[in-house]
CSV table of C-alpha atoms in Angstrom, one decimal:
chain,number,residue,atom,x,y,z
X,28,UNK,CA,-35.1,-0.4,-140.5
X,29,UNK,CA,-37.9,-0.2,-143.5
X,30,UNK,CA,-37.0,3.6,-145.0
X,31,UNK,CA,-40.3,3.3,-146.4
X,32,UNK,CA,-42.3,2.6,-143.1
X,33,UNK,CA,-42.7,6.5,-142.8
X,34,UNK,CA,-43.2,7.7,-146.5
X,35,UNK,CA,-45.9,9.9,-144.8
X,36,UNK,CA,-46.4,10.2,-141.0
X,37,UNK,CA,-49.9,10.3,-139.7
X,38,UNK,CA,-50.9,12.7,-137.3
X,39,UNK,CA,-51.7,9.8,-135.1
X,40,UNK,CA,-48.0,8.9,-135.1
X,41,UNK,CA,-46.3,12.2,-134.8
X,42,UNK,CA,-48.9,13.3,-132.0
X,43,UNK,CA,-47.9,10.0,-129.9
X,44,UNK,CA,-44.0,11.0,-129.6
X,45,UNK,CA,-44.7,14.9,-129.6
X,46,UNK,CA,-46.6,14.1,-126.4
X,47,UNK,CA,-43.7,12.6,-124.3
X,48,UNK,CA,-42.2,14.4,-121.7
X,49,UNK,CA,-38.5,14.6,-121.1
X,50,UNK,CA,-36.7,12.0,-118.4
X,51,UNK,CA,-32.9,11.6,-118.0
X,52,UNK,CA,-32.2,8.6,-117.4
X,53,UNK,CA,-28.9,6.5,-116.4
X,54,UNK,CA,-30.1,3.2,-117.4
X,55,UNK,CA,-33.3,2.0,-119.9
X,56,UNK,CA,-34.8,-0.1,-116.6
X,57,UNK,CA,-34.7,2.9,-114.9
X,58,UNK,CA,-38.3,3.5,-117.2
X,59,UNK,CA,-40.6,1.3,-116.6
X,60,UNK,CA,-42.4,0.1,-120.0
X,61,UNK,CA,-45.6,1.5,-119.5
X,62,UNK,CA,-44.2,4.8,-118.5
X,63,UNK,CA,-42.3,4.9,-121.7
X,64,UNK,CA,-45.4,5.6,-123.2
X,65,UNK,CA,-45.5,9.0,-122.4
X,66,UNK,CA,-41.9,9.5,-121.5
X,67,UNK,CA,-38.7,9.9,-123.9
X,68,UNK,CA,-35.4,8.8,-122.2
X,69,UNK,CA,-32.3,8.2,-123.5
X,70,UNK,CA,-30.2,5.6,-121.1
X,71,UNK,CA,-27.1,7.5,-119.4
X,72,UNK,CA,-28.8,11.0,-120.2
X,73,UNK,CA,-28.3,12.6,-116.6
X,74,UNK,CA,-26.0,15.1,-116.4
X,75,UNK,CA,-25.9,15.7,-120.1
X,76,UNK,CA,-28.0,18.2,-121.5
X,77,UNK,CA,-28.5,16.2,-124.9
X,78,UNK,CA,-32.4,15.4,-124.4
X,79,UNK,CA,-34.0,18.5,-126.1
X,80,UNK,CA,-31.3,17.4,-129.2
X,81,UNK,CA,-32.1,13.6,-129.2
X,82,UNK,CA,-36.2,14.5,-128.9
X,83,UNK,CA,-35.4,17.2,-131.8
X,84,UNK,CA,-34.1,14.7,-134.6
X,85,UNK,CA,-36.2,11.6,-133.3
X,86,UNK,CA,-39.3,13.7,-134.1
X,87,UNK,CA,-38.0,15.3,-137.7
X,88,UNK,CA,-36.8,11.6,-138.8
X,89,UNK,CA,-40.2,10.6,-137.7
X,90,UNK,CA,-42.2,13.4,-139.2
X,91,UNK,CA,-40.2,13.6,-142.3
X,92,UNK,CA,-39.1,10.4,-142.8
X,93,UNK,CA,-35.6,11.1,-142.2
X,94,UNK,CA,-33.3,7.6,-142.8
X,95,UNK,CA,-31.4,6.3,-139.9
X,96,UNK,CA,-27.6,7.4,-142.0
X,97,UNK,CA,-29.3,11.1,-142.2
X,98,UNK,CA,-30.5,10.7,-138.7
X,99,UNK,CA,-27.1,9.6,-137.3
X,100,UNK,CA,-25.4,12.2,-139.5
X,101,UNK,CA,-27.0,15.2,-138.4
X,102,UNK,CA,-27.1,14.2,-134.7
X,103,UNK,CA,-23.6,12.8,-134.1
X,104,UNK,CA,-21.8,16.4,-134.3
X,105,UNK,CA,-24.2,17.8,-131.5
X,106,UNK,CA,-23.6,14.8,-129.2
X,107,UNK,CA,-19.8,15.1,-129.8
X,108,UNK,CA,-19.6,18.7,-129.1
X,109,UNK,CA,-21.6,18.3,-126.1
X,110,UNK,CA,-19.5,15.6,-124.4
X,111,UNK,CA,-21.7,12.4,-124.7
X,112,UNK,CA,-20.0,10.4,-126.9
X,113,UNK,CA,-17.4,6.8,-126.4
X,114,UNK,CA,-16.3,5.6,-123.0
X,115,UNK,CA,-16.1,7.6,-120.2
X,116,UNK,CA,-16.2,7.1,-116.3
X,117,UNK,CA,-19.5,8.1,-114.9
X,118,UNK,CA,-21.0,7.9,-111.4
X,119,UNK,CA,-24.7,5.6,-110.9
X,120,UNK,CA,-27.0,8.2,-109.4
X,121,UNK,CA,-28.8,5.2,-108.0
X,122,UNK,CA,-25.7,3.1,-106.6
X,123,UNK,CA,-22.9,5.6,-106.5
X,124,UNK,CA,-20.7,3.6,-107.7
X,125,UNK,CA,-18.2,4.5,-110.7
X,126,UNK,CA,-18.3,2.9,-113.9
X,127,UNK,CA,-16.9,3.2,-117.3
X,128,UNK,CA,-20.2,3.4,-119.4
X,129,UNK,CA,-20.7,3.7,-123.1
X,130,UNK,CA,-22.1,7.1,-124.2
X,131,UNK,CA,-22.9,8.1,-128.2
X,132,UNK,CA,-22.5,5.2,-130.7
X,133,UNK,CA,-23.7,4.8,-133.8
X,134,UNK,CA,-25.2,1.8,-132.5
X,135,UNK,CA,-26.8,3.6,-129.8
X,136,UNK,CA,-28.1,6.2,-131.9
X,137,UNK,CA,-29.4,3.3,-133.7
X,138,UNK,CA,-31.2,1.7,-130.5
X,139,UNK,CA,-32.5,5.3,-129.7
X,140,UNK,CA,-33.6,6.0,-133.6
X,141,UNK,CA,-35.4,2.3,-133.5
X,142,UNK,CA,-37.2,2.4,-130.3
X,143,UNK,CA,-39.0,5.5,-130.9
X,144,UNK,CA,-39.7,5.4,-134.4
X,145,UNK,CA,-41.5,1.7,-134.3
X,146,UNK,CA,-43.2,2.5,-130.7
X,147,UNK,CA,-44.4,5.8,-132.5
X,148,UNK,CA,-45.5,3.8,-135.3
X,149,UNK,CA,-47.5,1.2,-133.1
X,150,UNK,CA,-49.3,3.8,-131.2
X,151,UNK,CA,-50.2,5.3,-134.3
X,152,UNK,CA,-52.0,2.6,-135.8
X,153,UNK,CA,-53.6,1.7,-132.2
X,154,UNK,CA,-55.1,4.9,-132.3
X,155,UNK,CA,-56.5,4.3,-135.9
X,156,UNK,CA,-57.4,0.8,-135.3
X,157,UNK,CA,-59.7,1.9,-132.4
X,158,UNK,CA,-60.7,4.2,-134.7
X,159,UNK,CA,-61.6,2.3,-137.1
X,160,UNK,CA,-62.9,-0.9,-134.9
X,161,UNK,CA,-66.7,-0.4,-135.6
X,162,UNK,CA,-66.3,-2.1,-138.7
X,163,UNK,CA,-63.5,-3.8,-138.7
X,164,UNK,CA,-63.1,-5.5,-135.2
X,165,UNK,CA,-60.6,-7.7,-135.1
X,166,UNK,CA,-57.2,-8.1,-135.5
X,167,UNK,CA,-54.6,-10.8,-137.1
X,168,UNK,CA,-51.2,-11.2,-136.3
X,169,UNK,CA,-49.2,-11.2,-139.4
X,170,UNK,CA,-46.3,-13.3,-140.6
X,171,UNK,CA,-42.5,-10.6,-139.9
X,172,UNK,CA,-40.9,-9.0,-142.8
X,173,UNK,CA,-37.9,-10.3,-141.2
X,174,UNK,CA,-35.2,-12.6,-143.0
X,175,UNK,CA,-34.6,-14.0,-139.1
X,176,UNK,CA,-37.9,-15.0,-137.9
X,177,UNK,CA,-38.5,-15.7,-134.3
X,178,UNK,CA,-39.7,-19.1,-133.6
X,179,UNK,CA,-42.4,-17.9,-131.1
X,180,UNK,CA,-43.6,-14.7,-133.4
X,181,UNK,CA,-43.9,-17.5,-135.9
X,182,UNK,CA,-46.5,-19.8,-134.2
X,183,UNK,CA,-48.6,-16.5,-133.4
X,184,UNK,CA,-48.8,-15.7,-137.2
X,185,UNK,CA,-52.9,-15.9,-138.0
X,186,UNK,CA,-54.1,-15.7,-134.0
X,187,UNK,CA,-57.1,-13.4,-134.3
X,188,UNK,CA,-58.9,-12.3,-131.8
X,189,UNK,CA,-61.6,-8.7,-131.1
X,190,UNK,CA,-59.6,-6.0,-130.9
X,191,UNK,CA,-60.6,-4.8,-127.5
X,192,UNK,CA,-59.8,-8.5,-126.2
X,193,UNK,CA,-56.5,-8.4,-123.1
X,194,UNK,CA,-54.3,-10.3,-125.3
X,195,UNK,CA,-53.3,-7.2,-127.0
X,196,UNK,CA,-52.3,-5.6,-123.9
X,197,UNK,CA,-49.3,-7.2,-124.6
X,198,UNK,CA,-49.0,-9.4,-127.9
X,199,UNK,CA,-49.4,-6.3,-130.4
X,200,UNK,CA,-45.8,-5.6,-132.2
X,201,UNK,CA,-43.0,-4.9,-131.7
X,202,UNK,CA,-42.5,-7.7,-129.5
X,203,UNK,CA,-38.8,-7.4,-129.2
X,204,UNK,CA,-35.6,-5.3,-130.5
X,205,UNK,CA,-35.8,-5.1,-133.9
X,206,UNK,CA,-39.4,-7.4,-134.4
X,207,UNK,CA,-40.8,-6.5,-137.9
X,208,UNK,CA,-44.2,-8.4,-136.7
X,209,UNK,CA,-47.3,-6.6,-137.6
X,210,UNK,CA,-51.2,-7.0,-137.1
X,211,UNK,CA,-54.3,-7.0,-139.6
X,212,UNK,CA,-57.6,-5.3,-138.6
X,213,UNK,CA,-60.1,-7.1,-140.1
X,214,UNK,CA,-64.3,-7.7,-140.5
X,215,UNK,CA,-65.9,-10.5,-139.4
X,216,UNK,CA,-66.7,-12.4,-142.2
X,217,UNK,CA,-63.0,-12.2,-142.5
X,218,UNK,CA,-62.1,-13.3,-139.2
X,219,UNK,CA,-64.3,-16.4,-139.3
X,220,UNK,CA,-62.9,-17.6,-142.4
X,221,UNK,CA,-59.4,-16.9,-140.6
X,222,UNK,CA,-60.4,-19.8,-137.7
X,223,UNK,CA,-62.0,-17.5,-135.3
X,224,UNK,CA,-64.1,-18.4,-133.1
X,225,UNK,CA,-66.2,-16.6,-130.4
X,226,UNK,CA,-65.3,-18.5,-127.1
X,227,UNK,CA,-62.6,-20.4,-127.9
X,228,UNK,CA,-59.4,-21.3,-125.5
X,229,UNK,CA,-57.3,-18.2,-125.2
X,230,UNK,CA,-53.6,-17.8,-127.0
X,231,UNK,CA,-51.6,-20.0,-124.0
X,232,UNK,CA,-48.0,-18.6,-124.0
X,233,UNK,CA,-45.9,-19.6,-121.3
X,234,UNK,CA,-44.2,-16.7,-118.9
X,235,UNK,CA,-40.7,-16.7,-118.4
X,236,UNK,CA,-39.6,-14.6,-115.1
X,237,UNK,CA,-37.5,-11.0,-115.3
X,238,UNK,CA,-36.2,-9.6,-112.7
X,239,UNK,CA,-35.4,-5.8,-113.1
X,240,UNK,CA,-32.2,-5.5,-110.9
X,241,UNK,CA,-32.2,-1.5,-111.5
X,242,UNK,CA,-35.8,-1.1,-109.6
X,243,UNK,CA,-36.3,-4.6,-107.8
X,244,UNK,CA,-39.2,-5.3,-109.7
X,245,UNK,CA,-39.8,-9.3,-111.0
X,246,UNK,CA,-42.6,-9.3,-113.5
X,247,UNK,CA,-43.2,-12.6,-115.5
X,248,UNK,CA,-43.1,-11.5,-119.3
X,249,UNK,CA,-44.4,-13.9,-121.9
X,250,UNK,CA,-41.8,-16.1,-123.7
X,251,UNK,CA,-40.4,-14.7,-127.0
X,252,UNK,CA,-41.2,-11.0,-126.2
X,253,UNK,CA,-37.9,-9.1,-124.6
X,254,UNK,CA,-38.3,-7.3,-121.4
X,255,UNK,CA,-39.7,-3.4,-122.2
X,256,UNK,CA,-42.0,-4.5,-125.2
X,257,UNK,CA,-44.3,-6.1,-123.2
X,258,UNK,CA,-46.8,-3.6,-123.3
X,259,UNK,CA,-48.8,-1.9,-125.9
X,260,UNK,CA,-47.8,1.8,-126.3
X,261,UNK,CA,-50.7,3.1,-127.5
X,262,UNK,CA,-52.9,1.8,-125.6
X,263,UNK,CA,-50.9,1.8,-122.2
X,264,UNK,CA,-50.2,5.8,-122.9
X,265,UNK,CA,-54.2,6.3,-122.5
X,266,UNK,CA,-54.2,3.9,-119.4
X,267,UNK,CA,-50.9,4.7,-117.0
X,268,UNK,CA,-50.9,8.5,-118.0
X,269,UNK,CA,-53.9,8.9,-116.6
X,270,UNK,CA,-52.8,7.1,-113.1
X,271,UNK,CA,-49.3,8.5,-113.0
X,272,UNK,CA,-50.1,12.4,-113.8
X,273,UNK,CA,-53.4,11.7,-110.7
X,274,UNK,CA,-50.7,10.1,-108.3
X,275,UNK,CA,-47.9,13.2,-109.1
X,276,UNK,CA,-50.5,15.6,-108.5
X,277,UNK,CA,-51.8,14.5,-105.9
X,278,UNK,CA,-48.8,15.0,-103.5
X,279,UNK,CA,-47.9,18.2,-104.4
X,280,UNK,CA,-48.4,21.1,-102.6
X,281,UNK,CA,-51.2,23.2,-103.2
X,282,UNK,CA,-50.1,26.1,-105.3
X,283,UNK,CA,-48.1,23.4,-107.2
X,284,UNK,CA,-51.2,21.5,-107.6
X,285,UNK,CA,-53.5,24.0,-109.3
X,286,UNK,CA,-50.6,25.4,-111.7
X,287,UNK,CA,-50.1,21.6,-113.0
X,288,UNK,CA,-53.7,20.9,-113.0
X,289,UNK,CA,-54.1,24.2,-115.0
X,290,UNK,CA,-51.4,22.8,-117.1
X,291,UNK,CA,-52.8,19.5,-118.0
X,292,UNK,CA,-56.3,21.1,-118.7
X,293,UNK,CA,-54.4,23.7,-121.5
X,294,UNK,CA,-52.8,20.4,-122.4
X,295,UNK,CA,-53.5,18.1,-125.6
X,296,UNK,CA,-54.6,15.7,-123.4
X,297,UNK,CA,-58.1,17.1,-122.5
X,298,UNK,CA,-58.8,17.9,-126.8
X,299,UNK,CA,-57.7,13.9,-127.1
X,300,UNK,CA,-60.2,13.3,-124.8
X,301,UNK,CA,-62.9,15.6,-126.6
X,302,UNK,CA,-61.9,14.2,-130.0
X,303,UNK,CA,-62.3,10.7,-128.8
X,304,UNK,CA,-58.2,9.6,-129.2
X,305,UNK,CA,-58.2,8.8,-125.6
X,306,UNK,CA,-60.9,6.1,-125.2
X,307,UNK,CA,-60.2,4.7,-121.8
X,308,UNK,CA,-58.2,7.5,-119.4
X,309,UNK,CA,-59.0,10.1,-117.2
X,310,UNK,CA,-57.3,13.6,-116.0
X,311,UNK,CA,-56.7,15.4,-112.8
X,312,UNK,CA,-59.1,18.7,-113.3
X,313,UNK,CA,-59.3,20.4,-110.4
X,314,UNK,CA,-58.3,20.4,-106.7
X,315,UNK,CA,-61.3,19.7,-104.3
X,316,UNK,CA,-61.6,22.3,-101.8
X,317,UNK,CA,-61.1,21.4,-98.3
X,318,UNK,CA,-64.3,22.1,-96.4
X,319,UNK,CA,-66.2,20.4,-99.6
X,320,UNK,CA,-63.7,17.3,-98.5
X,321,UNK,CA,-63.7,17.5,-94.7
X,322,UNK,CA,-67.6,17.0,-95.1
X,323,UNK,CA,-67.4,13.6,-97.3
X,324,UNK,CA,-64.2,12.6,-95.0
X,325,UNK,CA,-62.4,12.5,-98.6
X,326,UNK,CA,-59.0,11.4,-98.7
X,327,UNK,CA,-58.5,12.1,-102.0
X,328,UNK,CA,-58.7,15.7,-103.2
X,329,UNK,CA,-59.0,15.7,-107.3
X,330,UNK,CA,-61.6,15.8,-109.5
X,331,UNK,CA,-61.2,13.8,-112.5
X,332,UNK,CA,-62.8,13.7,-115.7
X,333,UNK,CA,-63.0,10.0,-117.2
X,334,UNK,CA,-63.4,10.3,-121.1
X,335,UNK,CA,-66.8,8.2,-120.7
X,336,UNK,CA,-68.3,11.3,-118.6
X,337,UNK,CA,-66.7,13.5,-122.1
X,338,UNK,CA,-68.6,11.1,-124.4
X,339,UNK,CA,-72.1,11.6,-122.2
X,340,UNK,CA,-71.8,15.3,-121.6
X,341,UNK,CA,-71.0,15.8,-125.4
X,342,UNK,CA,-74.0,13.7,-126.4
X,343,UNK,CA,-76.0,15.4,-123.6
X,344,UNK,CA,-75.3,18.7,-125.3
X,345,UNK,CA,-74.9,17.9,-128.8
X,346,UNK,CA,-78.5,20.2,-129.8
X,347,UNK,CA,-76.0,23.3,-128.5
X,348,UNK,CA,-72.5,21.8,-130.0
X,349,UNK,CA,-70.3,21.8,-127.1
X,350,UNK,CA,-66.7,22.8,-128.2
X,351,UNK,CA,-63.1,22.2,-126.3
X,352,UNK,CA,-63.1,26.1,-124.9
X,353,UNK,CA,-66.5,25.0,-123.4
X,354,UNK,CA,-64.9,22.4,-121.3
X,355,UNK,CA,-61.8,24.6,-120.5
X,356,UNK,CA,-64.0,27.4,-119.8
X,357,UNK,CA,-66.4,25.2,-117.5
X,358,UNK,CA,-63.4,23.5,-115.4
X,359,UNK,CA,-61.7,26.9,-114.5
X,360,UNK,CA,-65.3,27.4,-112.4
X,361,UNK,CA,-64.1,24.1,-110.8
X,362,UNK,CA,-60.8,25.5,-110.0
X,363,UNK,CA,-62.1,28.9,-108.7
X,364,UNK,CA,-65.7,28.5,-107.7
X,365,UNK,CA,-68.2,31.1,-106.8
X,366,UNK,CA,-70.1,28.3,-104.9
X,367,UNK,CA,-71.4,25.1,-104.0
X,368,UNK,CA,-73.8,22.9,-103.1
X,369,UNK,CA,-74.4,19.9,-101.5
X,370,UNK,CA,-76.7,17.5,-102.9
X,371,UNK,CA,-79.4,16.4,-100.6
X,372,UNK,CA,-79.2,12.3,-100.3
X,373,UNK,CA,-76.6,11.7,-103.3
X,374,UNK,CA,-73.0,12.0,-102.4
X,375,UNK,CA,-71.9,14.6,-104.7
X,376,UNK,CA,-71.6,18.2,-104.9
X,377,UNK,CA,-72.6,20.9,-107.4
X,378,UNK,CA,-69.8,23.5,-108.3
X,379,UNK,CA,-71.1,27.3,-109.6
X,380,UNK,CA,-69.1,29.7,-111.7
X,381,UNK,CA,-68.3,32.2,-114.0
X,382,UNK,CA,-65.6,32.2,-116.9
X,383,UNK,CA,-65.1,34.7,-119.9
X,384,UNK,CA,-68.6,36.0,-118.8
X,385,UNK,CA,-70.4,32.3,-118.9
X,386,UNK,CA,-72.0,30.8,-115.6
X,387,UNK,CA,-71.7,27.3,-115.3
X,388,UNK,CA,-73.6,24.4,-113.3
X,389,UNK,CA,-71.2,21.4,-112.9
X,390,UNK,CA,-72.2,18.3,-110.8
X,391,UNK,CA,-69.1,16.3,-109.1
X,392,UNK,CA,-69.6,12.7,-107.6
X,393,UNK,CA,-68.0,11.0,-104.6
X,394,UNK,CA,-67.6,7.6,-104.8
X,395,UNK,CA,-66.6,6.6,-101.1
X,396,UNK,CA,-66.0,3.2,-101.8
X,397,UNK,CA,-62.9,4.1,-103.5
X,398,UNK,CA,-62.1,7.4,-102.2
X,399,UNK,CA,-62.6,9.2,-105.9
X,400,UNK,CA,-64.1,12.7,-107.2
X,401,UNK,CA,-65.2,12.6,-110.4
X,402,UNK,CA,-66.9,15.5,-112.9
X,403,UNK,CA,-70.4,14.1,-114.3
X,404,UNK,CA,-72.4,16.8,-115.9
X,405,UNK,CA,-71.7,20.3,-117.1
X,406,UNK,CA,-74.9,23.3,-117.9
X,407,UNK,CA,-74.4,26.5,-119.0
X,408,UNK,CA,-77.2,28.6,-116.8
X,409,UNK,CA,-78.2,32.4,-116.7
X,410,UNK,CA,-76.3,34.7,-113.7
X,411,UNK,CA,-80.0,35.2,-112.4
X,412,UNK,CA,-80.4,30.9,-112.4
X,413,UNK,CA,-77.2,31.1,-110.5
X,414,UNK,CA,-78.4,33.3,-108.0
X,415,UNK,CA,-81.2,31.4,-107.4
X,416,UNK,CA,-79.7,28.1,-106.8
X,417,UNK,CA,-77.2,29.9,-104.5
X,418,UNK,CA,-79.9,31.7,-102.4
X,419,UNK,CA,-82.2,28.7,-102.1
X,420,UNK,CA,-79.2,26.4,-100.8
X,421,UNK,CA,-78.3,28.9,-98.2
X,422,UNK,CA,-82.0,28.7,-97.1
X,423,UNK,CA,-81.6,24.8,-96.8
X,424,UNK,CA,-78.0,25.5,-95.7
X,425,UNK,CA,-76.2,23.0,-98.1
X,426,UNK,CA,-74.3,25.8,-99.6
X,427,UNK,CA,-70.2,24.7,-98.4
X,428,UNK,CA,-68.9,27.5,-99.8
C-alpha cells in the first residue's frame, strides 16, 4: 500500500470510518457490501472481543498515517494475548458445523488494514467530489499505479462521464483487492476534449454471476470488479444507512424505538445532514403516535426527515440562521408533543411543542401511496400563537391529541 496515500487525512476520510458501527462477524459475506458502508467487521470476530482493538488501530493508521509494518506491530501483541491468532477449531454460528479456521495473520491484518483504509479513502473523496461538483462535474477514470494492471480496469482508463450519472454506483475505485485505480473530477471544457459526449451509448461491461453461498443471495457483478467492491462506499453509506437504520427501528418495540430514535437525532448523522455531507439520505426522527396513525390507516409509524426537506427549511429560514440545536430542539416537540392537528383536505398533520423554552410549529406529510411520514416545514411561534392554533382546532375538532 502507497505510505504516502495518507500524509494528511481529511476530515472527510476519518469522519467516514469513525462513523461505522461495530459487527462481529464469522465470515466477510456475512456483510453485505453496501452495509459495509457503515459497518466495521472483521471476518471470524464472534466470540472474540478484538473489535474495539481492530477499530482502535484501523482509525490511528488512518488518521495518522500509521504504515501497515507499524500497524501490524502495534496490533499483533493484543490479538495474541487475546486468543485470535493461527489455526484454531471454531464452530459456524450460521451452520454449526466445526471447522478449523484461520484467525490473526499478518496477512489478515493486512486484508483488514487494506480494506478500510482505501474504502475510507474513496468515501472521502466522494464526499469532496460532490462537494466540489458545481464546477467541476465530471469524473475520468484514471490509468492504476499498479505494476500489474487489470486488463478490464485498463480499457476503462479515460471513460468520463457527470458525476451524478449510475455508472458510478459501481465503477468508482477500488474495484477489487488491492486495485490502485483512481478517478479525475474534471470541468467541462475538460471533459469534451477528453471524448465526452452528452448522450452517448453508456460504458457496456458484461456481468458475470456471484452467488453468495453464506446468505443465498446471486447478484450479477460486472466483470473485472471482485465481489464486495461493487458498490460505491461513499455514496452507498448516504443511501442504505438511511433504509437500514428506518427498517431496524421500525420493528422495535416502543420504548426501544424512541431511545434509538433519540440516539440517531444526537447522532452525526442529523449535523451531516445540516452541513450538506449527506446529499441523498433520510433519518428516522420520531415515532408517529398511534391515534395520529389509526386516523390515516398508516402502517408505517416514523417520521423521517429526507435531507432535501433540510436544504428547504434551511433556505426557508436562512433571514433567522437556523442552527443544528434548532433542529434537535424542534424534533424533541415531535417526539413529546403538546398537540396536533389535522390538516383540513391535505393529508398531513401539524405537530406543537415546547423545548428549552422554544414553541415550535412542525408540519408532517403522509404520503399514502407509499405508506411514508415525512417532516416538511419547521416555525418557531410565540406560546400565545400556540394557544391559539390549539384552541381554534378543538373548535373545528381536528385537534388528535
Amino acid at each position: 500500500m502507497d505510505e504516502e496515500l495518507f500524509k494528511t487525512a481529511p476530515k472527510e476520510v476519518t469522519r467516514y470510518f469513525e462513523a461505522k458501527a461495530l459487527v462481529p462477524s464469522f465470515d466477510w459475506r456475512d456483510i453485505a457490501p453496501e452495509e459495509h458502508a457503515f459497518s466495521f467487521t472483521v471476518a471470524k470476530s464472534v466470540g472474540y472481543d478484538i473489535l474495539d482493538d481492530f477499530k482502535r488501530a484501523v482509525g490511528e493508521a488512518i488518521k495518522h498515517q500509521v504504515p501497515f509494518q507499524e500497524f501490524q506491530k502495534n496490533l499483533m501483541p493484543i490479538l495474541q494475548e487475546k486468543g485470535w491468532w493461527g489455526k484454531k477449531t471454531s464452530i459456524d454460528p450460521k451452520t454449526g458445523e466445526k471447522s478449523v479456521v484461520q484467525l490473526g495473520s499478518p496477512r489478515r491484518l493486512e486484508t483488514v488494514y487494506w480494506a478500510n483504509t482505501m474504502s475510507a479513502h474513496a468515501a472521502g473523496e466522494w464526499e469532496r467530489t460532490q462537494n466540489n461538483k458545481e464546477f467541476l462535474p465530471y469524473l475520468t477514470y484514471a490509468l492504476s499505479s499498479s505494476e500489474h494492471k487489470r486488463l478490464e480496469h485498463e480499457s476503462w482508463v479515460g471513460f468520463t462521464a457527470p458525476v451524478d450519472d449510475p455508472v458510478w454506483d459501481w465503477l468508482y475505485p477500488p474495484n477489487g483487492w488491492r486495485c490502485k485505480c483512481s478517478v479525475r473530477q474534471v470541468s467541462r471544457y475538460e471533459a469534451d476534449n477528453l471524448g465526452y459526449e452528452e448522450g452517448a451509448e453508456l460504458l457496456h461491461v458484461e456481468k458475470q454471476v456471484w452467488h453468495n453461498k453464506r446468505t443465498g443471495k446471486v447478484e450479477k457483478i460486472p466483470k473485472g470488479i471482485d465481489p464486495g467492491w461493487h458498490l460505491n462506499p461513499g455514496k452507498h453509506r448516504a443511501q442504505n444507512l438511511s433504509r437500514f437504520l428506518s427498517d431496524k427501528v421500525s420493528v422495535m418495540e416502543d420504548n426501544d424505538k424512541r431511545i434509538a430514535i433519540e440516539d440517531i437525532v444526537g447522532s452525526p448523522l442529523l449535523e451531516a445532514m445540516f452541513e450538506g455531507r449527506m446529499p441523498r439520505g433520510f433519518i428516522p426522527i420520531a415515532p408517529i403516535p398511534q391515534k395520529v396513525g389509526d386516523v390515516f390507516a398508516a402502517e408505517n409509524s416514523l417520521i423521517r426527515l429526507s435531507s432535501d426537506s433540510v436544504k428547504h427549511i434551511l433556505l426557508e429560514h436562512q433571514a433567522r440562521s437556523l442552527h443544528l440545536d434548532d433542529f434537535r430542539g424542534a424534533i424533541q416537540t415531535l417526539i413529546r408533543p403538546h398537540g396536533v392537528i389535522r390538516r383540513k383536505g391535505v393529508p398531513s398533520v401539524v405537530f406543537l411543542g415546547e423545548n428549552d423554552g422554544v414553541w415550535w410549529r412542525l408540519a408532517v406529510k403522509f404520503v399514502a401511496s407509499k405508506q411514508e411520514w415525512w417532516l416538511t416545514s419547521m416555525h418557531k411561534k410565540s406560546s400565545r400563537e400556540i394557544g391559539r392554533l390549539l384552541d381554534a382546532a378543538e373548535k373545528k375538532s381536528e385537534r388528535l391529541l
